[in-house]
Amino acid sequence: MSPTQSAYGYIAGQKQIQQFDNIPIPTPTGKQVLLKVEAAGLCLSDPHVLIAGPIESKPPMTNATKFVMGHEIAGSICAVGNDLKNHHLYKKGGRFALQIAKACGECEACRQGDDSNCTVTSQAYGLNEDGGFQQYLLVSNLRTLLPIPDGVSYEVAAVTTDSVLTPFHAIQKVKHLIQPTTKILVQGCGGLGLNAVQILKNYNCYIVATDVKPQLKDLALEYGANEYHTDLSKSSHEPMSFDLIFDFVGIQPTFDTSEKYIKVR
Ligand SMILES: [Zn+2]
Ligand SMILES: [Zn+2]
């Protein structure tokens, strides 16, 4: 009998994550790699998938009805296909994180580094195709394998692909506006917001962090926020007084707060 594994994932119509048992462990062929999943992060997008469904697929792919979830993935190569025997990079024991979007790498968006808006495919690990909530994952798109530097753990590498990269990307877009005198509001101190605070700290700007949870105060301050509030309207900050605002919550009350507190240029 061939070896099997367990996994957790999505089945259309079910609002809870489902356990899959006795899934055959695939054998890589050609230019495929079998990754042993060493770490897989949990994300708010996971309940979003369960509640609202997977990311829509582009034709000729049809929308997914069943797949293994988990999109923040890091692992080690445990087997490679025949075409990769003796490859200098994709070899047994190699440590890699996975870029979530299985983008084509060739369309205009991809060539501009905008993989998440690939015009050819919207397939993504754990969001509409098999991801990391299993022991072994077959990787066919080698472009999605990102080598993990020495000294970086699998756990850190896994969350870097999403909850670090997302705020990093947002901050990169406006980094030319950030100076030590810049006052910045970070709304939401979950995975994204706390990583944003740590990245922004490198710019020596003034960081005000907010979240509805009072228990996140110590962590936000430790990571570099200058102030922490559960209700900005009860602070001394005036409306239209922030140079930049990052919203890592994305609900109507935080939109309203951004609109109220951003400086009018
Ligand atoms: Zn995510
Ligand atoms: Zn593309």
PDB file of C-alpha atoms and ligand atoms in Angstrom:
ATOM      1  CA  MET A   1       0.000   0.000   0.000  1.00  0.00           C
ATOM      2  CA  SER A   2       1.350   3.445  -0.881  1.00  0.00           C
ATOM      3  CA  PRO A   3       1.917   5.871   2.015  1.00  0.00           C
ATOM      4  CA  THR A   4      -0.918   8.257   2.890  1.00  0.00           C
ATOM      5  CA  GLN A   5      -1.344  11.502   4.795  1.00  0.00           C
ATOM      6  CA  SER A   6      -4.036  13.570   6.514  1.00  0.00           C
ATOM      7  CA  ALA A   7      -5.045  17.106   5.584  1.00  0.00           C
ATOM      8  CA  TYR A   8      -7.496  19.885   6.406  1.00  0.00           C
ATOM      9  CA  GLY A   9      -9.372  21.780   3.755  1.00  0.00           C
ATOM     10  CA  TYR A  10     -12.388  23.181   1.989  1.00  0.00           C
ATOM     11  CA  ILE A  11     -15.399  21.378   0.582  1.00  0.00           C
ATOM     12  CA  ALA A  12     -18.035  23.480  -1.187  1.00  0.00           C
ATOM     13  CA  GLY A  13     -21.129  23.902   0.963  1.00  0.00           C
ATOM     14  CA  GLN A  14     -19.339  23.235   4.283  1.00  0.00           C
ATOM     15  CA  LYS A  15     -18.705  26.211   6.583  1.00  0.00           C
ATOM     16  CA  GLN A  16     -16.194  24.350   8.783  1.00  0.00           C
ATOM     17  CA  ILE A  17     -12.759  23.154   7.752  1.00  0.00           C
ATOM     18  CA  GLN A  18     -12.893  19.452   6.832  1.00  0.00           C
ATOM     19  CA  GLN A  19     -10.446  16.679   7.697  1.00  0.00           C
ATOM     20  CA  PHE A  20      -9.279  14.530   4.780  1.00  0.00           C
ATOM     21  CA  ASP A  21      -7.777  11.131   5.640  1.00  0.00           C
ATOM     22  CA  ASN A  22      -5.841   8.561   3.647  1.00  0.00           C
ATOM     23  CA  ILE A  23      -4.753  10.936   0.880  1.00  0.00           C
ATOM     24  CA  PRO A  24      -1.969   9.306  -1.158  1.00  0.00           C
ATOM     25  CA  ILE A  25       1.402  11.073  -0.826  1.00  0.00           C
ATOM     26  CA  PRO A  26       2.225  12.073  -4.414  1.00  0.00           C
ATOM     27  CA  THR A  27       5.423  11.111  -6.232  1.00  0.00           C
ATOM     28  CA  PRO A  28       7.080  14.015  -8.090  1.00  0.00           C
ATOM     29  CA  THR A  29       7.692  13.533 -11.811  1.00  0.00           C
ATOM     30  CA  GLY A  30       9.441  15.678 -14.450  1.00  0.00           C
ATOM     31  CA  LYS A  31      10.220  19.080 -12.964  1.00  0.00           C
ATOM     32  CA  GLN A  32       8.063  18.613  -9.873  1.00  0.00           C
ATOM     33  CA  VAL A  33       9.193  18.819  -6.257  1.00  0.00           C
ATOM     34  CA  LEU A  34       7.666  17.145  -3.203  1.00  0.00           C
ATOM     35  CA  LEU A  35       7.812  19.527  -0.261  1.00  0.00           C
ATOM     36  CA  LYS A  36       7.602  18.255   3.320  1.00  0.00           C
ATOM     37  CA  VAL A  37       5.545  20.956   5.030  1.00  0.00           C
ATOM     38  CA  GLU A  38       7.517  22.126   8.086  1.00  0.00           C
ATOM     39  CA  ALA A  39       5.337  25.138   8.988  1.00  0.00           C
ATOM     40  CA  ALA A  40       1.983  26.509   7.836  1.00  0.00           C
ATOM     41  CA  GLY A  41       0.452  29.742   9.130  1.00  0.00           C
ATOM     42  CA  LEU A  42      -3.154  30.487  10.018  1.00  0.00           C
ATOM     43  CA  CYS A  43      -4.680  33.586   8.440  1.00  0.00           C
ATOM     44  CA  LEU A  44      -7.974  35.485   8.586  1.00  0.00           C
ATOM     45  CA  SER A  45      -8.341  34.606   4.894  1.00  0.00           C
ATOM     46  CA  ASP A  46      -8.889  30.985   6.006  1.00  0.00           C
ATOM     47  CA  PRO A  47     -12.294  31.689   7.612  1.00  0.00           C
ATOM     48  CA  HIS A  48     -13.016  34.021   4.672  1.00  0.00           C
ATOM     49  CA  VAL A  49     -12.567  31.059   2.309  1.00  0.00           C
ATOM     50  CA  LEU A  50     -14.856  28.909   4.459  1.00  0.00           C
ATOM     51  CA  ILE A  51     -17.543  31.587   4.702  1.00  0.00           C
ATOM     52  CA  ALA A  52     -17.368  33.251   1.286  1.00  0.00           C
ATOM     53  CA  GLY A  53     -15.744  30.553  -0.849  1.00  0.00           C
ATOM     54  CA  PRO A  54     -12.373  30.180  -2.573  1.00  0.00           C
ATOM     55  CA  ILE A  55     -10.714  32.720  -4.888  1.00  0.00           C
ATOM     56  CA  GLU A  56     -12.418  32.531  -8.294  1.00  0.00           C
ATOM     57  CA  SER A  57     -10.429  30.652 -10.900  1.00  0.00           C
ATOM     58  CA  LYS A  58      -9.786  32.020 -14.397  1.00  0.00           C
ATOM     59  CA  PRO A  59     -10.811  29.907 -17.419  1.00  0.00           C
ATOM     60  CA  PRO A  60      -9.982  27.244 -18.445  1.00  0.00           C
ATOM     61  CA  MET A  61      -9.821  26.358 -14.726  1.00  0.00           C
ATOM     62  CA  THR A  62     -13.195  25.970 -13.044  1.00  0.00           C
ATOM     63  CA  ASN A  63     -13.934  27.180  -9.527  1.00  0.00           C
ATOM     64  CA  ALA A  64     -12.555  24.888  -6.838  1.00  0.00           C
ATOM     65  CA  THR A  65     -14.969  22.707  -4.875  1.00  0.00           C
ATOM     66  CA  LYS A  66     -12.478  20.768  -2.734  1.00  0.00           C
ATOM     67  CA  PHE A  67      -8.860  21.474  -1.813  1.00  0.00           C
ATOM     68  CA  VAL A  68      -6.371  21.414   1.067  1.00  0.00           C
ATOM     69  CA  MET A  69      -6.195  24.846   2.727  1.00  0.00           C
ATOM     70  CA  GLY A  70      -3.189  26.689   4.206  1.00  0.00           C
ATOM     71  CA  HIS A  71      -1.465  29.425   2.176  1.00  0.00           C
ATOM     72  CA  GLU A  72       1.476  30.469   4.387  1.00  0.00           C
ATOM     73  CA  ILE A  73       3.797  27.562   3.715  1.00  0.00           C
ATOM     74  CA  ALA A  74       7.436  26.644   4.330  1.00  0.00           C
ATOM     75  CA  GLY A  75       9.058  23.255   3.995  1.00  0.00           C
ATOM     76  CA  SER A  76      11.966  21.108   2.938  1.00  0.00           C
ATOM     77  CA  ILE A  77      12.336  19.199  -0.302  1.00  0.00           C
ATOM     78  CA  CYS A  78      12.054  15.464   0.297  1.00  0.00           C
ATOM     79  CA  ALA A  79      11.924  14.254  -3.320  1.00  0.00           C
ATOM     80  CA  VAL A  80      12.342  15.672  -6.837  1.00  0.00           C
ATOM     81  CA  GLY A  81      11.244  14.558 -10.308  1.00  0.00           C
ATOM     82  CA  ASN A  82      13.657  12.978 -12.774  1.00  0.00           C
ATOM     83  CA  ASP A  83      14.365  16.242 -14.621  1.00  0.00           C
ATOM     84  CA  LEU A  84      15.646  17.813 -11.402  1.00  0.00           C
ATOM     85  CA  LYS A  85      18.089  15.077 -10.404  1.00  0.00           C
ATOM     86  CA  ASN A  86      21.451  16.784  -9.683  1.00  0.00           C
ATOM     87  CA  HIS A  87      19.837  20.256  -9.769  1.00  0.00           C
ATOM     88  CA  HIS A  88      21.957  22.698  -7.729  1.00  0.00           C
ATOM     89  CA  LEU A  89      18.988  24.437  -6.053  1.00  0.00           C
ATOM     90  CA  TYR A  90      16.052  22.012  -5.962  1.00  0.00           C
ATOM     91  CA  LYS A  91      17.651  19.184  -4.037  1.00  0.00           C
ATOM     92  CA  LYS A  92      16.706  17.013  -1.090  1.00  0.00           C
ATOM     93  CA  GLY A  93      16.836  18.957   2.171  1.00  0.00           C
ATOM     94  CA  GLY A  94      16.559  22.346   0.439  1.00  0.00           C
ATOM     95  CA  ARG A  95      14.569  24.844   2.541  1.00  0.00           C
ATOM     96  CA  PHE A  96      11.885  26.873   0.768  1.00  0.00           C
ATOM     97  CA  ALA A  97       8.887  29.097   1.426  1.00  0.00           C
ATOM     98  CA  LEU A  98       6.107  29.252  -1.161  1.00  0.00           C
ATOM     99  CA  GLN A  99       4.896  32.348  -2.954  1.00  0.00           C
ATOM    100  CA  ILE A 100       1.119  32.047  -2.576  1.00  0.00           C
ATOM    101  CA  ALA A 101       0.076  33.129  -6.079  1.00  0.00           C
ATOM    102  CA  LYS A 102       0.922  30.508  -8.697  1.00  0.00           C
ATOM    103  CA  ALA A 103       1.391  33.307 -11.221  1.00  0.00           C
ATOM    104  CA  CYS A 104       2.565  32.648 -14.789  1.00  0.00           C
ATOM    105  CA  GLY A 105       5.621  34.910 -14.599  1.00  0.00           C
ATOM    106  CA  GLU A 106       5.238  35.898 -18.246  1.00  0.00           C
ATOM    107  CA  CYS A 107       2.197  38.181 -18.634  1.00  0.00           C
ATOM    108  CA  GLU A 108       2.543  41.968 -18.453  1.00  0.00           C
ATOM    109  CA  ALA A 109       1.428  42.117 -14.787  1.00  0.00           C
ATOM    110  CA  CYS A 110       3.867  39.378 -13.743  1.00  0.00           C
ATOM    111  CA  ARG A 111       6.739  41.010 -15.631  1.00  0.00           C
ATOM    112  CA  GLN A 112       6.081  44.189 -13.647  1.00  0.00           C
ATOM    113  CA  GLY A 113       6.329  42.241 -10.394  1.00  0.00           C
ATOM    114  CA  ASP A 114       2.570  42.342  -9.889  1.00  0.00           C
ATOM    115  CA  ASP A 115       2.092  38.579  -9.566  1.00  0.00           C
ATOM    116  CA  SER A 116      -1.117  38.827  -7.597  1.00  0.00           C
ATOM    117  CA  ASN A 117      -2.770  40.444 -10.632  1.00  0.00           C
ATOM    118  CA  CYS A 118      -1.521  37.839 -13.124  1.00  0.00           C
ATOM    119  CA  THR A 119      -3.864  37.980 -16.126  1.00  0.00           C
ATOM    120  CA  VAL A 120      -3.375  34.291 -16.975  1.00  0.00           C
ATOM    121  CA  THR A 121      -4.134  32.533 -13.687  1.00  0.00           C
ATOM    122  CA  SER A 122      -5.516  33.254 -10.221  1.00  0.00           C
ATOM    123  CA  GLN A 123      -4.596  29.844  -8.809  1.00  0.00           C
ATOM    124  CA  ALA A 124      -3.143  30.112  -5.313  1.00  0.00           C
ATOM    125  CA  TYR A 125      -1.909  27.609  -2.721  1.00  0.00           C
ATOM    126  CA  GLY A 126      -4.553  26.950  -0.086  1.00  0.00           C
ATOM    127  CA  LEU A 127      -6.985  29.528  -1.502  1.00  0.00           C
ATOM    128  CA  ASN A 128      -8.294  27.537  -4.475  1.00  0.00           C
ATOM    129  CA  GLU A 129      -5.701  24.747  -4.861  1.00  0.00           C
ATOM    130  CA  ASP A 130      -3.991  22.366  -2.451  1.00  0.00           C
ATOM    131  CA  GLY A 131      -1.943  24.180   0.193  1.00  0.00           C
ATOM    132  CA  GLY A 132      -0.031  23.591   3.395  1.00  0.00           C
ATOM    133  CA  PHE A 133      -2.427  22.030   5.897  1.00  0.00           C
ATOM    134  CA  GLN A 134      -0.999  18.584   5.100  1.00  0.00           C
ATOM    135  CA  GLN A 135       2.315  16.803   5.551  1.00  0.00           C
ATOM    136  CA  TYR A 136       3.454  16.746   1.905  1.00  0.00           C
ATOM    137  CA  LEU A 137       2.684  19.171  -0.939  1.00  0.00           C
ATOM    138  CA  LEU A 138       3.457  18.563  -4.603  1.00  0.00           C
ATOM    139  CA  VAL A 139       4.935  21.701  -6.230  1.00  0.00           C
ATOM    140  CA  SER A 140       4.746  21.951 -10.032  1.00  0.00           C
ATOM    141  CA  ASN A 141       5.421  25.691 -10.444  1.00  0.00           C
ATOM    142  CA  LEU A 142       9.085  26.010  -9.414  1.00  0.00           C
ATOM    143  CA  ARG A 143       8.823  29.794  -9.677  1.00  0.00           C
ATOM    144  CA  THR A 144       6.818  29.762  -6.441  1.00  0.00           C
ATOM    145  CA  LEU A 145       9.698  28.210  -4.446  1.00  0.00           C
ATOM    146  CA  LEU A 146      11.584  30.889  -2.517  1.00  0.00           C
ATOM    147  CA  PRO A 147      14.851  29.796  -0.827  1.00  0.00           C
ATOM    148  CA  ILE A 148      14.892  30.428   2.936  1.00  0.00           C
ATOM    149  CA  PRO A 149      18.107  32.138   4.100  1.00  0.00           C
ATOM    150  CA  ASP A 150      20.208  30.423   6.778  1.00  0.00           C
ATOM    151  CA  GLY A 151      19.181  31.488  10.263  1.00  0.00           C
ATOM    152  CA  VAL A 152      15.522  32.044   9.321  1.00  0.00           C
ATOM    153  CA  SER A 153      13.177  29.454  10.821  1.00  0.00           C
ATOM    154  CA  TYR A 154      10.448  27.669   8.869  1.00  0.00           C
ATOM    155  CA  GLU A 155       7.831  29.345  11.076  1.00  0.00           C
ATOM    156  CA  VAL A 156       9.123  32.842  10.322  1.00  0.00           C
ATOM    157  CA  ALA A 157       9.534  32.073   6.619  1.00  0.00           C
ATOM    158  CA  ALA A 158       5.962  30.748   6.384  1.00  0.00           C
ATOM    159  CA  VAL A 159       4.290  33.872   7.775  1.00  0.00           C
ATOM    160  CA  THR A 160       6.656  36.138   5.842  1.00  0.00           C
ATOM    161  CA  THR A 161       4.965  35.042   2.596  1.00  0.00           C
ATOM    162  CA  ASP A 162       1.727  36.708   3.659  1.00  0.00           C
ATOM    163  CA  SER A 163       1.433  38.570   6.945  1.00  0.00           C
ATOM    164  CA  VAL A 164       4.840  40.263   6.564  1.00  0.00           C
ATOM    165  CA  LEU A 165       4.755  40.711   2.781  1.00  0.00           C
ATOM    166  CA  THR A 166       1.293  42.334   2.818  1.00  0.00           C
ATOM    167  CA  PRO A 167       2.209  45.293   5.085  1.00  0.00           C
ATOM    168  CA  PHE A 168       5.676  45.465   3.497  1.00  0.00           C
ATOM    169  CA  HIS A 169       4.034  45.888   0.089  1.00  0.00           C
ATOM    170  CA  ALA A 170       1.670  48.584   1.394  1.00  0.00           C
ATOM    171  CA  ILE A 171       4.522  50.488   3.060  1.00  0.00           C
ATOM    172  CA  GLN A 172       6.738  50.215  -0.037  1.00  0.00           C
ATOM    173  CA  LYS A 173       4.076  52.062  -2.035  1.00  0.00           C
ATOM    174  CA  VAL A 174       4.331  55.166   0.166  1.00  0.00           C
ATOM    175  CA  LYS A 175       7.831  54.905   1.629  1.00  0.00           C
ATOM    176  CA  HIS A 176       8.905  58.088  -0.203  1.00  0.00           C
ATOM    177  CA  LEU A 177       6.436  59.972   2.032  1.00  0.00           C
ATOM    178  CA  ILE A 178       7.828  58.656   5.334  1.00  0.00           C
ATOM    179  CA  GLN A 179      10.191  60.859   7.343  1.00  0.00           C
ATOM    180  CA  PRO A 180      10.995  61.085  11.073  1.00  0.00           C
ATOM    181  CA  THR A 181       8.359  63.828  11.425  1.00  0.00           C
ATOM    182  CA  THR A 182       5.662  61.731   9.746  1.00  0.00           C
ATOM    183  CA  LYS A 183       2.770  60.730  12.018  1.00  0.00           C
ATOM    184  CA  ILE A 184       1.309  57.382  11.012  1.00  0.00           C
ATOM    185  CA  LEU A 185      -1.813  55.557  12.161  1.00  0.00           C
ATOM    186  CA  VAL A 186      -1.822  51.748  12.032  1.00  0.00           C
ATOM    187  CA  GLN A 187      -5.341  50.373  12.428  1.00  0.00           C
ATOM    188  CA  GLY A 188      -5.468  46.758  13.584  1.00  0.00           C
ATOM    189  CA  CYS A 189      -2.750  44.998  15.589  1.00  0.00           C
ATOM    190  CA  GLY A 190      -3.170  41.425  14.389  1.00  0.00           C
ATOM    191  CA  GLY A 191      -0.596  39.673  12.218  1.00  0.00           C
ATOM    192  CA  LEU A 192      -0.547  42.391   9.549  1.00  0.00           C
ATOM    193  CA  GLY A 193      -0.635  45.436  11.838  1.00  0.00           C
ATOM    194  CA  LEU A 194       2.053  44.245  14.244  1.00  0.00           C
ATOM    195  CA  ASN A 195       4.344  43.460  11.323  1.00  0.00           C
ATOM    196  CA  ALA A 196       3.591  46.908   9.871  1.00  0.00           C
ATOM    197  CA  VAL A 197       4.613  48.512  13.173  1.00  0.00           C
ATOM    198  CA  GLN A 198       7.921  46.612  13.135  1.00  0.00           C
ATOM    199  CA  ILE A 199       8.656  47.611   9.527  1.00  0.00           C
ATOM    200  CA  LEU A 200       7.656  51.263  10.078  1.00  0.00           C
ATOM    201  CA  LYS A 201       9.900  51.477  13.154  1.00  0.00           C
ATOM    202  CA  ASN A 202      12.879  51.369  10.781  1.00  0.00           C
ATOM    203  CA  TYR A 203      11.823  54.760   9.374  1.00  0.00           C
ATOM    204  CA  ASN A 204      11.932  56.400  12.845  1.00  0.00           C
ATOM    205  CA  CYS A 205       8.492  57.892  12.204  1.00  0.00           C
ATOM    206  CA  TYR A 206       5.843  58.469  14.894  1.00  0.00           C
ATOM    207  CA  ILE A 207       3.552  55.424  15.063  1.00  0.00           C
ATOM    208  CA  VAL A 208       0.094  55.416  16.631  1.00  0.00           C
ATOM    209  CA  ALA A 209      -1.400  51.914  16.747  1.00  0.00           C
ATOM    210  CA  THR A 210      -5.046  51.076  17.396  1.00  0.00           C
ATOM    211  CA  ASP A 211      -7.057  47.925  17.978  1.00  0.00           C
ATOM    212  CA  VAL A 212     -10.267  47.160  19.854  1.00  0.00           C
ATOM    213  CA  LYS A 213      -8.379  44.652  22.046  1.00  0.00           C
ATOM    214  CA  PRO A 214      -6.753  46.290  25.114  1.00  0.00           C
ATOM    215  CA  GLN A 215      -4.550  43.219  25.665  1.00  0.00           C
ATOM    216  CA  LEU A 216      -2.530  44.012  22.505  1.00  0.00           C
ATOM    217  CA  LYS A 217      -1.142  47.242  23.969  1.00  0.00           C
ATOM    218  CA  ASP A 218       2.060  45.787  25.457  1.00  0.00           C
ATOM    219  CA  LEU A 219       2.907  43.894  22.274  1.00  0.00           C
ATOM    220  CA  ALA A 220       2.270  46.918  20.030  1.00  0.00           C
ATOM    221  CA  LEU A 221       4.478  49.148  22.200  1.00  0.00           C
ATOM    222  CA  GLU A 222       7.181  46.482  22.447  1.00  0.00           C
ATOM    223  CA  TYR A 223       7.228  46.151  18.645  1.00  0.00           C
ATOM    224  CA  GLY A 224       7.715  49.873  18.176  1.00  0.00           C
ATOM    225  CA  ALA A 225       4.440  51.793  18.404  1.00  0.00           C
ATOM    226  CA  ASN A 226       4.796  55.143  20.188  1.00  0.00           C
ATOM    227  CA  GLU A 227       1.167  55.093  21.339  1.00  0.00           C
ATOM    228  CA  TYR A 228      -1.630  52.542  21.537  1.00  0.00           C
ATOM    229  CA  HIS A 229      -5.359  53.277  21.713  1.00  0.00           C
ATOM    230  CA  THR A 230      -8.492  51.154  21.710  1.00  0.00           C
ATOM    231  CA  ASP A 231     -10.566  54.223  20.777  1.00  0.00           C
ATOM    232  CA  LEU A 232      -8.813  56.971  18.843  1.00  0.00           C
ATOM    233  CA  SER A 233     -11.691  59.401  19.403  1.00  0.00           C
ATOM    234  CA  LYS A 234     -10.855  59.360  23.126  1.00  0.00           C
ATOM    235  CA  SER A 235      -7.203  60.270  22.457  1.00  0.00           C
ATOM    236  CA  SER A 236      -5.742  63.756  22.038  1.00  0.00           C
ATOM    237  CA  HIS A 237      -5.281  63.278  18.277  1.00  0.00           C
ATOM    238  CA  GLU A 238      -7.202  65.782  16.191  1.00  0.00           C
ATOM    239  CA  PRO A 239      -9.156  64.855  13.064  1.00  0.00           C
ATOM    240  CA  MET A 240      -7.164  65.364   9.830  1.00  0.00           C
ATOM    241  CA  SER A 241      -3.857  65.100  11.747  1.00  0.00           C
ATOM    242  CA  PHE A 242      -2.248  61.913  10.363  1.00  0.00           C
ATOM    243  CA  ASP A 243       0.126  61.997   7.387  1.00  0.00           C
ATOM    244  CA  LEU A 244      -0.434  58.324   6.539  1.00  0.00           C
ATOM    245  CA  ILE A 245      -2.946  55.719   7.666  1.00  0.00           C
ATOM    246  CA  PHE A 246      -2.696  51.960   7.187  1.00  0.00           C
ATOM    247  CA  ASP A 247      -5.952  50.059   7.650  1.00  0.00           C
ATOM    248  CA  PHE A 248      -5.347  46.368   8.400  1.00  0.00           C
ATOM    249  CA  VAL A 249      -8.934  45.750   9.475  1.00  0.00           C
ATOM    250  CA  GLY A 250     -10.887  46.846   6.405  1.00  0.00           C
ATOM    251  CA  ILE A 251     -14.389  47.282   7.811  1.00  0.00           C
ATOM    252  CA  GLN A 252     -16.710  50.315   7.668  1.00  0.00           C
ATOM    253  CA  PRO A 253     -15.710  51.779  11.084  1.00  0.00           C
ATOM    254  CA  THR A 254     -11.999  51.707  10.159  1.00  0.00           C
ATOM    255  CA  PHE A 255     -12.728  53.247   6.721  1.00  0.00           C
ATOM    256  CA  ASP A 256     -14.608  56.000   8.567  1.00  0.00           C
ATOM    257  CA  THR A 257     -11.694  56.515  10.969  1.00  0.00           C
ATOM    258  CA  SER A 258      -9.252  56.810   8.054  1.00  0.00           C
ATOM    259  CA  GLU A 259     -11.466  59.362   6.339  1.00  0.00           C
ATOM    260  CA  LYS A 260     -11.769  61.392   9.540  1.00  0.00           C
ATOM    261  CA  TYR A 261      -8.124  61.383  10.626  1.00  0.00           C
ATOM    262  CA  ILE A 262      -6.138  61.640   7.370  1.00  0.00           C
ATOM    263  CA  LYS A 263      -4.649  65.056   6.563  1.00  0.00           C
ATOM    264  CA  VAL A 264      -6.230  66.754   3.577  1.00  0.00           C
ATOM    265  CA  ARG A 265      -3.487  67.640   1.135  1.00  0.00           C
TER     266      ARG A 265
HETATM  267 ZN    ZN B   1      -3.508  35.130   4.241  1.00  0.00          ZN
HETATM  268 ZN    ZN B   2       1.098  36.298 -15.152  1.00  0.00          ZN
END
